[in-house]
Amino acid sequence: MQADSATAPEFSPRQNAVLSQALRLLVDGGEKALTTAGVARAANCSKESLYKWFGDRDGLLSAMIAFQASKVRTFERDGERLTVPGLQDHLEVFAKDLLDVLSGDVSLALNRLAVGQASRDGSKLGRLLMEHGRRQIDRRARALIDAGRRAGLLAFDDGEEAYRTLYGLIVSDLHVRMLLGDHPETDFSQRAERAVRAFLKLHGTAKTLAEAGLTAA
Amino acid sequence: MQADSATAPEFSPRQNAVLSQALRLLVDGGEKALTTAGVARAANCSKESLYKWFGDRDGLLSAMIAFQASKVRTFERDGERLTVPGLQDHLEVFAKDLLDVLSGDVSLALNRLAVGQASRDGSKLGRLLMEHGRRQIDRRARALIDAGRRAGLLAFDDGEEAYRTLYGLIVSDLHVRMLLGDHPETDFSQRAERAVRAFLKLHGTAKTLAEAGLTAA
DNA sequence: CTCGATAAGTACCGTACGGTACGGTTCGTG
DNA sequence: CACGAACCGTACCGTACGGTACTTATCGAG
């Protein structure tokens, strides 16, 4: 499953700078503030160039998503033999990273944008966002819990389902609340810790439960 | 269950009909389709009346949320002694109801609307939606798991946190995916069942685990 | 029947946005 | 130097929307 195929985004430095300014506008003022004239002004370029580079407004939005996704590279940890504390730690780091990503200004702004357009464009932006924005971090988590199972530390039938469980335990309704403009707790560490503990209690093997001290919790 | 407090929306029948038409427009065509002229045309009323009744466009949007919330009354089950199968069943019914509500056309459209406005109006609509739309169903679940604890079937320290866990297990990222335009699985029953099983495994007492057959799962 | 209130229907206004066209400027290349 | 491509800045166009004003019609009260 070669990822790329159609999409070879790779914009020029100048275009990247423009996209960066566009993201800034979007974060600051929401979709309403993201006008072609505004982007051109903020980026010191002409509207004509915008249309030459990105086709139309939708093309600009898509490019913004691709650009942002290209910046959020996540490292893939592997190799090293997994121990129970190691797995727990890795899961907690993942959980905190996930929460940090989801609560980021740009992420929230782009998600709001895509949600707003979902009824209109046949969810083109939404698909783009789910594809580009989540694939990386999803794969990282999937690799981690698969490794946990191979090491005999986790037990589950369906890895995808186990991951969805982990995701739900970590995020719950936090993402939607933030999208709606709420600013809930900011103690992501505690939240991550609790979520991982619950996940291990659900999918940890006897060995894991014993070593993590979850047998009598 | 009097909804109490500040808000006594209570629009006239005529206004309710207008709001209903407005919701229909919103569901069908998204926010872009929800123009004052369009609502007036669809509801056979004049724009002037719209402005007299609802003040301005934002007032209309708020009224739409209040109107929809007033229609989604949820019954509160109580009394009857809780057994393990009873609790499990009630939880599954709740989970399915929650999924049905979140995946409803009108709910999704209103959530998209509020998300789209979140950057603009200081999340006024978002707060309205979280307040009106969720309070009812939240209370129902809270009452249920509190009753479960009182009956010695559930164990947890913080009821709110336990509820968030349940919510995350049920919904995971489904809500956001749907808001983004994705149409994932529709087998809510299986999803509800799995979520409840996980929740009981996390927060069930020994008695519950034994009776629900979760000790060796 | 008359009066006043309510509201439908329509015409109108200002504004703002997406998209296009054009003149002027920079800069790389032969 | 000369030429052309890329591009900035701006002016422009058509359209669509939010909001207001005005005319007409319905209807209940006296």
CSV table of C-alpha atoms (C1' of nucleotides) in Angstrom, one decimal:
chain,number,residue,atom,x,y,z
A,1,MET,CA,0.0,0.0,0.0
A,2,GLN,CA,2.3,2.7,-1.2
A,3,ALA,CA,0.9,5.8,0.4
A,4,ASP,CA,1.5,8.6,-2.0
A,5,SER,CA,0.3,7.7,-5.5
A,6,ALA,CA,-1.6,10.7,-6.7
A,7,THR,CA,-0.4,13.3,-4.2
A,8,ALA,CA,3.0,14.8,-4.5
A,9,PRO,CA,2.4,18.0,-2.7
A,10,GLU,CA,5.8,19.4,-2.2
A,11,PHE,CA,5.3,23.1,-2.6
A,12,SER,CA,8.0,25.6,-3.2
A,13,PRO,CA,9.4,27.6,-0.3
A,14,ARG,CA,7.5,30.6,-1.4
A,15,GLN,CA,4.3,28.7,-1.5
A,16,ASN,CA,5.0,27.2,1.9
A,17,ALA,CA,5.5,30.6,3.3
A,18,VAL,CA,2.1,31.6,1.8
A,19,LEU,CA,0.4,28.5,3.3
A,20,SER,CA,2.0,29.3,6.6
A,21,GLN,CA,0.5,32.8,6.6
A,22,ALA,CA,-2.8,31.4,5.5
A,23,LEU,CA,-2.8,29.0,8.5
A,24,ARG,CA,-2.0,31.8,10.8
A,25,LEU,CA,-5.0,33.8,9.4
A,26,LEU,CA,-7.2,30.8,9.9
A,27,VAL,CA,-6.0,30.2,13.4
A,28,ASP,CA,-6.5,33.8,14.4
A,29,GLY,CA,-9.8,34.5,12.8
A,30,GLY,CA,-11.5,31.3,11.8
A,31,GLU,CA,-12.8,30.5,8.3
A,32,LYS,CA,-14.4,33.9,7.9
A,33,ALA,CA,-11.1,35.6,8.1
A,34,LEU,CA,-9.5,33.3,5.5
A,35,THR,CA,-10.3,35.3,2.4
A,36,THR,CA,-8.2,35.2,-0.7
A,37,ALA,CA,-7.6,38.9,-0.5
A,38,GLY,CA,-6.6,38.5,3.2
A,39,VAL,CA,-4.1,35.7,2.4
A,40,ALA,CA,-2.6,37.7,-0.4
A,41,ARG,CA,-2.2,40.7,1.8
A,42,ALA,CA,-0.8,38.7,4.7
A,43,ALA,CA,1.6,36.8,2.5
A,44,ASN,CA,2.6,39.8,0.3
A,45,CYS,CA,1.6,38.0,-2.8
A,46,SER,CA,-1.0,38.7,-5.4
A,47,LYS,CA,-4.4,37.0,-5.7
A,48,GLU,CA,-3.4,36.1,-9.2
A,49,SER,CA,-0.5,34.0,-7.9
A,50,LEU,CA,-2.8,32.3,-5.4
A,51,TYR,CA,-5.1,31.2,-8.1
A,52,LYS,CA,-2.2,30.2,-10.3
A,53,TRP,CA,-0.6,28.1,-7.5
A,54,PHE,CA,-3.7,26.6,-5.9
A,55,GLY,CA,-6.4,26.7,-8.5
A,56,ASP,CA,-9.2,28.1,-6.4
A,57,ARG,CA,-10.1,28.6,-2.8
A,58,ASP,CA,-10.7,24.9,-2.2
A,59,GLY,CA,-7.3,24.1,-3.6
A,60,LEU,CA,-5.8,26.5,-1.2
A,61,LEU,CA,-7.6,24.8,1.7
A,62,SER,CA,-6.4,21.4,0.6
A,63,ALA,CA,-2.9,22.7,0.2
A,64,MET,CA,-3.1,24.1,3.8
A,65,ILE,CA,-4.0,20.7,5.1
A,66,ALA,CA,-1.3,18.9,3.2
A,67,PHE,CA,1.3,21.5,4.2
A,68,GLN,CA,0.4,21.2,7.9
A,69,ALA,CA,0.4,17.4,7.7
A,70,SER,CA,3.8,17.5,6.2
A,71,LYS,CA,5.1,19.4,9.3
A,72,VAL,CA,3.7,17.0,11.8
A,73,ARG,CA,6.0,14.1,11.2
A,74,THR,CA,6.0,11.6,14.0
A,75,PHE,CA,8.9,9.3,14.7
A,76,GLU,CA,8.4,5.6,14.7
A,77,ARG,CA,9.9,3.9,17.7
A,78,ASP,CA,10.7,0.3,17.3
A,79,GLY,CA,13.3,-2.4,17.8
A,80,GLU,CA,14.2,-2.3,21.5
A,81,ARG,CA,12.6,-5.1,23.5
A,82,LEU,CA,9.4,-4.1,25.2
A,83,THR,CA,9.1,-4.4,29.0
A,84,VAL,CA,5.9,-3.6,30.9
A,85,PRO,CA,7.2,-0.2,32.2
A,86,GLY,CA,8.5,0.5,28.8
A,87,LEU,CA,5.2,-0.3,27.1
A,88,GLN,CA,3.3,1.8,29.7
A,89,ASP,CA,5.7,4.6,29.2
A,90,HIS,CA,5.4,4.5,25.5
A,91,LEU,CA,1.7,4.4,25.6
A,92,GLU,CA,1.6,7.4,28.0
A,93,VAL,CA,3.9,9.4,25.7
A,94,PHE,CA,1.7,8.5,22.8
A,95,ALA,CA,-1.4,9.5,24.7
A,96,LYS,CA,0.1,12.9,25.6
A,97,ASP,CA,1.3,13.5,22.1
A,98,LEU,CA,-2.1,12.7,20.8
A,99,LEU,CA,-3.7,15.1,23.2
A,100,ASP,CA,-1.2,17.8,22.3
A,101,VAL,CA,-1.8,17.4,18.6
A,102,LEU,CA,-5.5,17.4,18.9
A,103,SER,CA,-5.5,20.5,21.1
A,104,GLY,CA,-3.1,22.4,19.0
A,105,ASP,CA,-4.3,25.7,17.5
A,106,VAL,CA,-3.7,24.7,13.9
A,107,SER,CA,-5.2,21.3,14.3
A,108,LEU,CA,-8.4,22.7,15.8
A,109,ALA,CA,-8.6,25.4,13.2
A,110,LEU,CA,-8.2,22.9,10.4
A,111,ASN,CA,-10.7,20.5,11.9
A,112,ARG,CA,-13.2,23.3,12.3
A,113,LEU,CA,-12.7,24.3,8.7
A,114,ALA,CA,-13.2,20.7,7.5
A,115,VAL,CA,-16.2,20.2,9.6
A,116,GLY,CA,-17.7,23.4,8.4
A,117,GLN,CA,-17.3,22.3,4.8
A,118,ALA,CA,-18.4,18.7,5.4
A,119,SER,CA,-22.0,19.3,4.2
A,120,ARG,CA,-20.8,21.2,1.2
A,121,ASP,CA,-18.0,19.5,-0.7
A,122,GLY,CA,-18.8,15.9,-0.1
A,123,SER,CA,-16.4,15.8,2.8
A,124,LYS,CA,-13.3,16.2,0.6
A,125,LEU,CA,-11.5,18.2,3.2
A,126,GLY,CA,-12.6,15.9,5.9
A,127,ARG,CA,-11.2,12.9,4.1
A,128,LEU,CA,-8.0,14.8,3.5
A,129,LEU,CA,-7.7,15.6,7.1
A,130,MET,CA,-8.4,12.1,8.4
A,131,GLU,CA,-6.0,10.7,5.8
A,132,HIS,CA,-3.1,13.1,6.1
A,133,GLY,CA,-3.5,14.2,9.7
A,134,ARG,CA,-4.2,11.0,11.4
A,135,ARG,CA,-2.5,8.2,9.5
A,136,GLN,CA,0.9,8.9,10.9
A,137,ILE,CA,-0.1,9.0,14.5
A,138,ASP,CA,-2.5,6.1,14.1
A,139,ARG,CA,0.2,3.9,12.6
A,140,ARG,CA,2.6,4.8,15.4
A,141,ALA,CA,0.0,3.6,18.0
A,142,ARG,CA,-0.9,0.5,16.0
A,143,ALA,CA,2.7,-0.5,15.8
A,144,LEU,CA,3.1,0.0,19.5
A,145,ILE,CA,0.2,-2.1,20.6
A,146,ASP,CA,1.0,-4.7,18.0
A,147,ALA,CA,4.5,-4.9,19.4
A,148,GLY,CA,3.0,-5.2,22.9
A,149,ARG,CA,1.0,-8.1,21.8
A,150,ARG,CA,4.0,-9.8,20.1
A,151,ALA,CA,5.9,-9.3,23.4
A,152,GLY,CA,3.1,-11.1,25.3
A,153,LEU,CA,2.2,-7.9,27.2
A,154,LEU,CA,-1.1,-7.2,25.5
A,155,ALA,CA,-4.0,-9.4,24.5
A,156,PHE,CA,-6.7,-8.6,22.0
A,157,ASP,CA,-8.2,-10.1,18.9
A,158,ASP,CA,-8.7,-7.1,16.6
A,159,GLY,CA,-5.8,-4.5,16.7
A,160,GLU,CA,-7.9,-1.9,15.1
A,161,GLU,CA,-10.6,-2.3,17.7
A,162,ALA,CA,-8.1,-2.2,20.5
A,163,TYR,CA,-6.7,1.0,19.1
A,164,ARG,CA,-10.1,2.6,19.0
A,165,THR,CA,-10.6,1.6,22.6
A,166,LEU,CA,-7.3,3.3,23.5
A,167,TYR,CA,-8.2,6.3,21.5
A,168,GLY,CA,-11.6,6.6,23.2
A,169,LEU,CA,-10.1,6.2,26.7
A,170,ILE,CA,-7.6,9.0,25.9
A,171,VAL,CA,-9.7,11.5,24.1
A,172,SER,CA,-13.3,10.8,25.1
A,173,ASP,CA,-15.4,13.8,24.2
A,174,LEU,CA,-12.5,16.2,24.6
A,175,HIS,CA,-11.9,16.7,20.9
A,176,VAL,CA,-15.4,17.6,20.1
A,177,ARG,CA,-15.6,19.9,23.1
A,178,MET,CA,-12.5,21.8,22.0
A,179,LEU,CA,-13.9,22.0,18.5
A,180,LEU,CA,-17.0,23.6,20.0
A,181,GLY,CA,-14.9,26.2,21.7
A,182,ASP,CA,-14.6,24.8,25.1
A,183,HIS,CA,-11.3,25.0,27.0
A,184,PRO,CA,-11.4,22.0,29.4
A,185,GLU,CA,-8.7,20.8,31.7
A,186,THR,CA,-5.1,21.1,30.5
A,187,ASP,CA,-3.6,18.4,32.6
A,188,PHE,CA,-2.9,16.0,29.8
A,189,SER,CA,-0.3,14.0,31.7
A,190,GLN,CA,-2.8,12.8,34.3
A,191,ARG,CA,-5.4,12.1,31.6
A,192,ALA,CA,-2.9,10.1,29.6
A,193,GLU,CA,-1.8,8.2,32.7
A,194,ARG,CA,-5.3,7.3,33.6
A,195,ALA,CA,-6.2,6.3,30.1
A,196,VAL,CA,-3.2,4.0,29.7
A,197,ARG,CA,-4.0,2.4,33.1
A,198,ALA,CA,-7.5,1.6,31.9
A,199,PHE,CA,-6.2,0.3,28.6
A,200,LEU,CA,-3.8,-2.0,30.3
A,201,LYS,CA,-6.5,-3.2,32.6
A,202,LEU,CA,-8.6,-4.1,29.6
A,203,HIS,CA,-6.0,-5.5,27.3
A,204,GLY,CA,-3.0,-6.3,29.5
A,205,THR,CA,-2.0,-9.9,30.0
A,206,ALA,CA,-1.6,-11.4,33.5
A,207,LYS,CA,2.1,-10.6,33.4
A,208,THR,CA,1.3,-7.0,32.5
A,209,LEU,CA,-1.3,-6.6,35.2
A,210,ALA,CA,0.9,-8.0,37.9
A,211,GLU,CA,3.9,-5.9,37.0
A,212,ALA,CA,1.9,-2.7,36.6
A,213,GLY,CA,0.2,-3.2,39.9
A,214,LEU,CA,-3.3,-3.3,38.4
A,215,THR,CA,-4.5,-6.6,39.9
A,216,ALA,CA,-6.1,-5.1,43.0
A,217,ALA,CA,-6.9,-1.7,41.6
B,1,MET,CA,-38.5,16.8,34.6
B,2,GLN,CA,-38.9,20.6,34.3
B,3,ALA,CA,-35.9,21.9,32.4
B,4,ASP,CA,-35.7,24.7,35.0
B,5,SER,CA,-33.4,27.8,35.2
B,6,ALA,CA,-33.1,30.8,33.0
B,7,THR,CA,-34.2,29.6,29.6
B,8,ALA,CA,-37.9,29.7,28.9
B,9,PRO,CA,-37.7,29.6,25.1
B,10,GLU,CA,-41.2,28.5,24.3
B,11,PHE,CA,-41.8,29.8,20.8
B,12,SER,CA,-45.2,30.1,19.2
B,13,PRO,CA,-46.4,27.3,17.0
B,14,ARG,CA,-45.8,29.5,14.0
B,15,GLN,CA,-42.3,30.1,15.1
B,16,ASN,CA,-41.8,26.5,15.8
B,17,ALA,CA,-42.8,25.7,12.3
B,18,VAL,CA,-40.4,28.2,11.0
B,19,LEU,CA,-37.6,26.8,13.1
B,20,SER,CA,-38.4,23.3,11.9
B,21,GLN,CA,-38.1,24.4,8.3
B,22,ALA,CA,-34.9,26.2,9.1
B,23,LEU,CA,-33.5,22.9,10.6
B,24,ARG,CA,-34.6,21.1,7.5
B,25,LEU,CA,-32.7,23.6,5.3
B,26,LEU,CA,-29.6,23.3,7.5
B,27,VAL,CA,-29.7,19.5,7.4
B,28,ASP,CA,-30.2,19.4,3.6
B,29,GLY,CA,-27.6,22.0,2.6
B,30,GLY,CA,-25.4,22.9,5.4
B,31,GLU,CA,-24.8,26.3,6.8
B,32,LYS,CA,-24.3,27.9,3.4
B,33,ALA,CA,-27.9,27.0,2.5
B,34,LEU,CA,-29.2,28.5,5.7
B,35,THR,CA,-29.9,32.1,4.4
B,36,THR,CA,-32.5,34.4,5.8
B,37,ALA,CA,-34.2,34.6,2.5
B,38,GLY,CA,-34.1,30.9,2.1
B,39,VAL,CA,-35.7,30.3,5.5
B,40,ALA,CA,-38.3,32.9,4.8
B,41,ARG,CA,-39.1,31.3,1.5
B,42,ALA,CA,-39.2,27.7,2.9
B,43,ALA,CA,-41.4,28.7,5.8
B,44,ASN,CA,-43.6,31.1,3.8
B,45,CYS,CA,-42.9,34.0,6.1
B,46,SER,CA,-41.2,37.3,5.5
B,47,LYS,CA,-37.7,38.2,6.4
B,48,GLU,CA,-39.1,41.1,8.4
B,49,SER,CA,-40.9,38.6,10.6
B,50,LEU,CA,-37.7,36.6,11.1
B,51,TYR,CA,-35.9,39.6,12.3
B,52,LYS,CA,-38.7,40.6,14.6
B,53,TRP,CA,-38.9,37.1,16.1
B,54,PHE,CA,-35.3,36.2,16.4
B,55,GLY,CA,-33.4,39.5,16.3
B,56,ASP,CA,-30.8,38.6,13.8
B,57,ARG,CA,-29.2,35.5,12.2
B,58,ASP,CA,-27.4,34.4,15.3
B,59,GLY,CA,-30.6,34.6,17.2
B,60,LEU,CA,-32.2,32.4,14.7
B,61,LEU,CA,-29.4,29.9,15.1
B,62,SER,CA,-29.7,29.9,18.8
B,63,ALA,CA,-33.4,29.5,18.6
B,64,MET,CA,-32.9,26.5,16.3
B,65,ILE,CA,-30.7,24.8,18.9
B,66,ALA,CA,-33.1,25.5,21.7
B,67,PHE,CA,-36.0,24.3,19.6
B,68,GLN,CA,-34.2,21.0,18.7
B,69,ALA,CA,-33.1,20.5,22.3
B,70,SER,CA,-36.7,20.9,23.4
B,71,LYS,CA,-37.7,18.0,21.2
B,72,VAL,CA,-35.1,15.6,22.4
B,73,ARG,CA,-36.4,14.8,25.8
B,74,THR,CA,-35.0,11.7,27.4
B,75,PHE,CA,-36.8,9.8,30.0
B,76,GLU,CA,-35.2,9.1,33.3
B,77,ARG,CA,-35.3,5.6,34.4
B,78,ASP,CA,-35.1,5.0,38.2
B,79,GLY,CA,-36.5,3.1,41.1
B,80,GLU,CA,-36.5,-0.6,40.3
B,81,ARG,CA,-33.7,-2.5,42.0
B,82,LEU,CA,-30.6,-2.9,39.8
B,83,THR,CA,-29.4,-6.3,39.0
B,84,VAL,CA,-26.3,-7.1,37.0
B,85,PRO,CA,-28.1,-8.0,33.8
B,86,GLY,CA,-30.4,-5.0,34.4
B,87,LEU,CA,-27.5,-2.6,34.7
B,88,GLN,CA,-25.8,-4.1,31.7
B,89,ASP,CA,-28.9,-3.8,29.7
B,90,HIS,CA,-29.6,-0.2,30.8
B,91,LEU,CA,-26.0,0.7,29.9
B,92,GLU,CA,-26.3,-0.8,26.5
B,93,VAL,CA,-29.6,0.9,25.8
B,94,PHE,CA,-28.0,4.2,26.9
B,95,ALA,CA,-25.0,3.6,24.7
B,96,LYS,CA,-27.2,2.9,21.7
B,97,ASP,CA,-29.3,5.9,22.4
B,98,LEU,CA,-26.3,8.0,22.6
B,99,LEU,CA,-24.9,6.8,19.3
B,100,ASP,CA,-28.3,7.3,17.7
B,101,VAL,CA,-28.5,10.8,18.9
B,102,LEU,CA,-24.9,11.7,17.9
B,103,SER,CA,-25.4,10.2,14.5
B,104,GLY,CA,-28.7,11.9,13.8
B,105,ASP,CA,-29.0,14.3,10.9
B,106,VAL,CA,-30.1,17.3,12.9
B,107,SER,CA,-27.6,16.7,15.6
B,108,LEU,CA,-24.7,16.5,13.2
B,109,ALA,CA,-25.9,19.6,11.3
B,110,LEU,CA,-26.2,21.6,14.4
B,111,ASN,CA,-22.9,20.5,15.7
B,112,ARG,CA,-21.2,21.3,12.4
B,113,LEU,CA,-22.9,24.7,12.6
B,114,ALA,CA,-21.6,25.4,16.1
B,115,VAL,CA,-18.2,24.1,15.3
B,116,GLY,CA,-18.0,26.4,12.3
B,117,GLN,CA,-18.9,29.4,14.4
B,118,ALA,CA,-16.7,28.5,17.4
B,119,SER,CA,-13.8,30.7,16.3
B,120,ARG,CA,-16.1,33.6,15.6
B,121,ASP,CA,-18.7,34.2,18.3
B,122,GLY,CA,-16.7,33.2,21.3
B,123,SER,CA,-18.3,29.7,21.2
B,124,LYS,CA,-21.7,31.0,22.1
B,125,LEU,CA,-23.4,28.4,20.0
B,126,GLY,CA,-21.0,25.7,21.2
B,127,ARG,CA,-21.9,26.4,24.8
B,128,LEU,CA,-25.6,26.4,24.0
B,129,LEU,CA,-25.2,23.1,22.2
B,130,MET,CA,-23.2,21.4,25.0
B,131,GLU,CA,-25.6,22.8,27.6
B,132,HIS,CA,-28.9,22.1,26.0
B,133,GLY,CA,-28.1,19.1,23.9
B,134,ARG,CA,-26.0,17.1,26.3
B,135,ARG,CA,-27.2,17.9,29.8
B,136,GLN,CA,-30.2,15.6,29.6
B,137,ILE,CA,-28.4,12.5,28.3
B,138,ASP,CA,-25.4,13.1,30.6
B,139,ARG,CA,-27.6,13.2,33.6
B,140,ARG,CA,-29.4,10.1,32.6
B,141,ALA,CA,-26.1,8.2,32.4
B,142,ARG,CA,-24.7,9.7,35.6
B,143,ALA,CA,-27.8,8.7,37.4
B,144,LEU,CA,-27.5,5.2,36.0
B,145,ILE,CA,-23.9,4.6,37.0
B,146,ASP,CA,-24.4,6.2,40.4
B,147,ALA,CA,-27.3,3.9,41.0
B,148,GLY,CA,-25.0,1.1,39.9
B,149,ARG,CA,-22.5,2.1,42.5
B,150,ARG,CA,-25.1,2.4,45.2
B,151,ALA,CA,-26.3,-1.1,44.4
B,152,GLY,CA,-22.7,-2.4,44.8
B,153,LEU,CA,-22.4,-3.3,41.2
B,154,LEU,CA,-19.9,-0.6,40.1
B,155,ALA,CA,-16.8,0.8,41.8
B,156,PHE,CA,-15.2,4.2,41.1
B,157,ASP,CA,-14.1,7.2,42.9
B,158,ASP,CA,-15.1,10.0,40.6
B,159,GLY,CA,-18.5,9.5,39.0
B,160,GLU,CA,-17.8,12.2,36.4
B,161,GLU,CA,-14.5,10.5,35.4
B,162,ALA,CA,-16.2,7.2,35.2
B,163,TYR,CA,-18.8,8.6,32.9
B,164,ARG,CA,-16.2,10.2,30.7
B,165,THR,CA,-14.6,6.7,30.5
B,166,LEU,CA,-17.9,5.2,29.5
B,167,TYR,CA,-18.5,7.9,26.9
B,168,GLY,CA,-15.0,7.4,25.4
B,169,LEU,CA,-15.5,3.7,25.2
B,170,ILE,CA,-18.8,4.2,23.4
B,171,VAL,CA,-18.0,7.0,21.1
B,172,SER,CA,-14.3,7.0,20.6
B,173,ASP,CA,-13.5,9.1,17.5
B,174,LEU,CA,-16.8,8.3,15.9
B,175,HIS,CA,-18.4,11.6,16.5
B,176,VAL,CA,-15.6,13.6,15.0
B,177,ARG,CA,-15.4,11.3,12.1
B,178,MET,CA,-19.1,11.8,11.4
B,179,LEU,CA,-18.7,15.5,11.8
B,180,LEU,CA,-16.0,15.4,9.2
B,181,GLY,CA,-18.4,13.7,6.8
B,182,ASP,CA,-17.3,10.1,7.3
B,183,HIS,CA,-20.0,7.4,7.4
B,184,PRO,CA,-18.5,4.6,9.4
B,185,GLU,CA,-20.1,1.4,10.6
B,186,THR,CA,-23.7,1.5,11.4
B,187,ASP,CA,-23.8,-1.5,13.8
B,188,PHE,CA,-24.4,0.5,16.9
B,189,SER,CA,-25.7,-2.5,18.9
B,190,GLN,CA,-22.4,-4.4,18.7
B,191,ARG,CA,-20.5,-1.2,19.4
B,192,ALA,CA,-22.6,-0.5,22.5
B,193,GLU,CA,-22.3,-4.0,23.7
B,194,ARG,CA,-18.5,-4.0,23.5
B,195,ALA,CA,-18.2,-0.6,25.1
B,196,VAL,CA,-20.4,-1.7,28.0
B,197,ARG,CA,-18.5,-4.9,28.5
B,198,ALA,CA,-15.2,-2.9,28.6
B,199,PHE,CA,-16.8,-0.4,31.0
B,200,LEU,CA,-17.9,-3.2,33.3
B,201,LYS,CA,-14.5,-4.8,33.2
B,202,LEU,CA,-13.0,-1.5,34.3
B,203,HIS,CA,-15.5,-0.5,36.9
B,204,GLY,CA,-17.5,-3.6,37.8
B,205,THR,CA,-17.3,-5.1,41.3
B,206,ALA,CA,-16.3,-8.7,41.8
B,207,LYS,CA,-20.0,-9.6,41.9
B,208,THR,CA,-20.6,-7.9,38.6
B,209,LEU,CA,-17.6,-9.4,36.9
B,210,ALA,CA,-18.6,-12.9,38.0
B,211,GLU,CA,-22.3,-12.5,36.9
B,212,ALA,CA,-21.4,-10.9,33.6
B,213,GLY,CA,-18.9,-13.6,32.8
B,214,LEU,CA,-16.0,-11.2,32.4
B,215,THR,CA,-13.6,-12.8,34.8
B,216,ALA,CA,-11.8,-14.9,32.2
B,217,ALA,CA,-12.5,-12.7,29.2
C,1,DC,C1',-67.8,49.1,8.9
C,2,DT,C1',-63.6,50.9,10.8
C,3,DC,C1',-59.4,50.7,13.1
C,4,DG,C1',-55.2,48.8,14.4
C,5,DA,C1',-52.1,45.0,14.6
C,6,DT,C1',-49.7,41.3,12.6
C,7,DA,C1',-47.4,39.5,8.9
C,8,DA,C1',-46.6,38.2,3.8
C,9,DG,C1',-44.2,39.7,-0.2
C,10,DT,C1',-41.0,42.4,-2.5
C,11,DA,C1',-37.9,45.8,-3.5
C,12,DC,C1',-33.9,47.8,-2.0
C,13,DC,C1',-29.1,49.0,0.1
C,14,DG,C1',-24.5,48.3,1.6
C,15,DT,C1',-21.0,45.3,1.9
C,16,DA,C1',-18.0,41.6,1.2
C,17,DC,C1',-16.2,37.9,-1.2
C,18,DG,C1',-14.4,34.8,-5.2
C,19,DG,C1',-12.4,35.2,-9.3
C,20,DT,C1',-10.2,37.8,-13.4
C,21,DA,C1',-7.6,41.3,-15.9
C,22,DC,C1',-4.0,44.5,-16.4
C,23,DG,C1',0.0,47.6,-15.7
C,24,DG,C1',4.4,47.8,-13.5
C,25,DT,C1',8.5,45.5,-11.4
C,26,DT,C1',12.0,42.2,-10.4
C,27,DC,C1',15.2,38.8,-11.9
C,28,DG,C1',17.3,35.0,-14.3
C,29,DT,C1',19.3,33.9,-18.9
C,30,DG,C1',21.4,34.1,-23.5
D,1,DC,C1',21.8,44.8,-22.9
D,2,DA,C1',17.5,42.6,-24.2
D,3,DC,C1',14.0,39.5,-23.7
D,4,DG,C1',10.7,36.9,-21.2
D,5,DA,C1',8.9,34.7,-17.3
D,6,DA,C1',7.2,35.2,-12.8
D,7,DC,C1',4.9,38.0,-9.8
D,8,DC,C1',3.2,42.0,-7.0
D,9,DG,C1',-0.4,45.5,-6.4
D,10,DT,C1',-4.6,47.0,-7.6
D,11,DA,C1',-8.6,47.8,-9.8
D,12,DC,C1',-12.6,45.6,-11.4
D,13,DC,C1',-16.8,42.5,-12.0
D,14,DG,C1',-20.7,39.7,-10.8
D,15,DT,C1',-23.0,37.8,-7.2
D,16,DA,C1',-25.0,36.8,-3.0
D,17,DC,C1',-26.0,37.7,1.6
D,18,DG,C1',-27.7,40.3,6.0
D,19,DG,C1',-30.6,43.6,7.2
D,20,DT,C1',-34.2,47.4,6.4
D,21,DA,C1',-38.2,49.8,4.5
D,22,DC,C1',-42.5,49.8,2.2
D,23,DT,C1',-46.9,48.1,0.3
D,24,DT,C1',-50.6,45.0,0.6
D,25,DA,C1',-53.7,41.6,2.9
D,26,DT,C1',-55.8,39.2,6.6
D,27,DC,C1',-58.3,39.3,10.9
D,28,DG,C1',-60.2,40.2,15.5
D,29,DA,C1',-62.2,44.0,18.5
D,30,DG,C1',-65.1,47.9,19.2
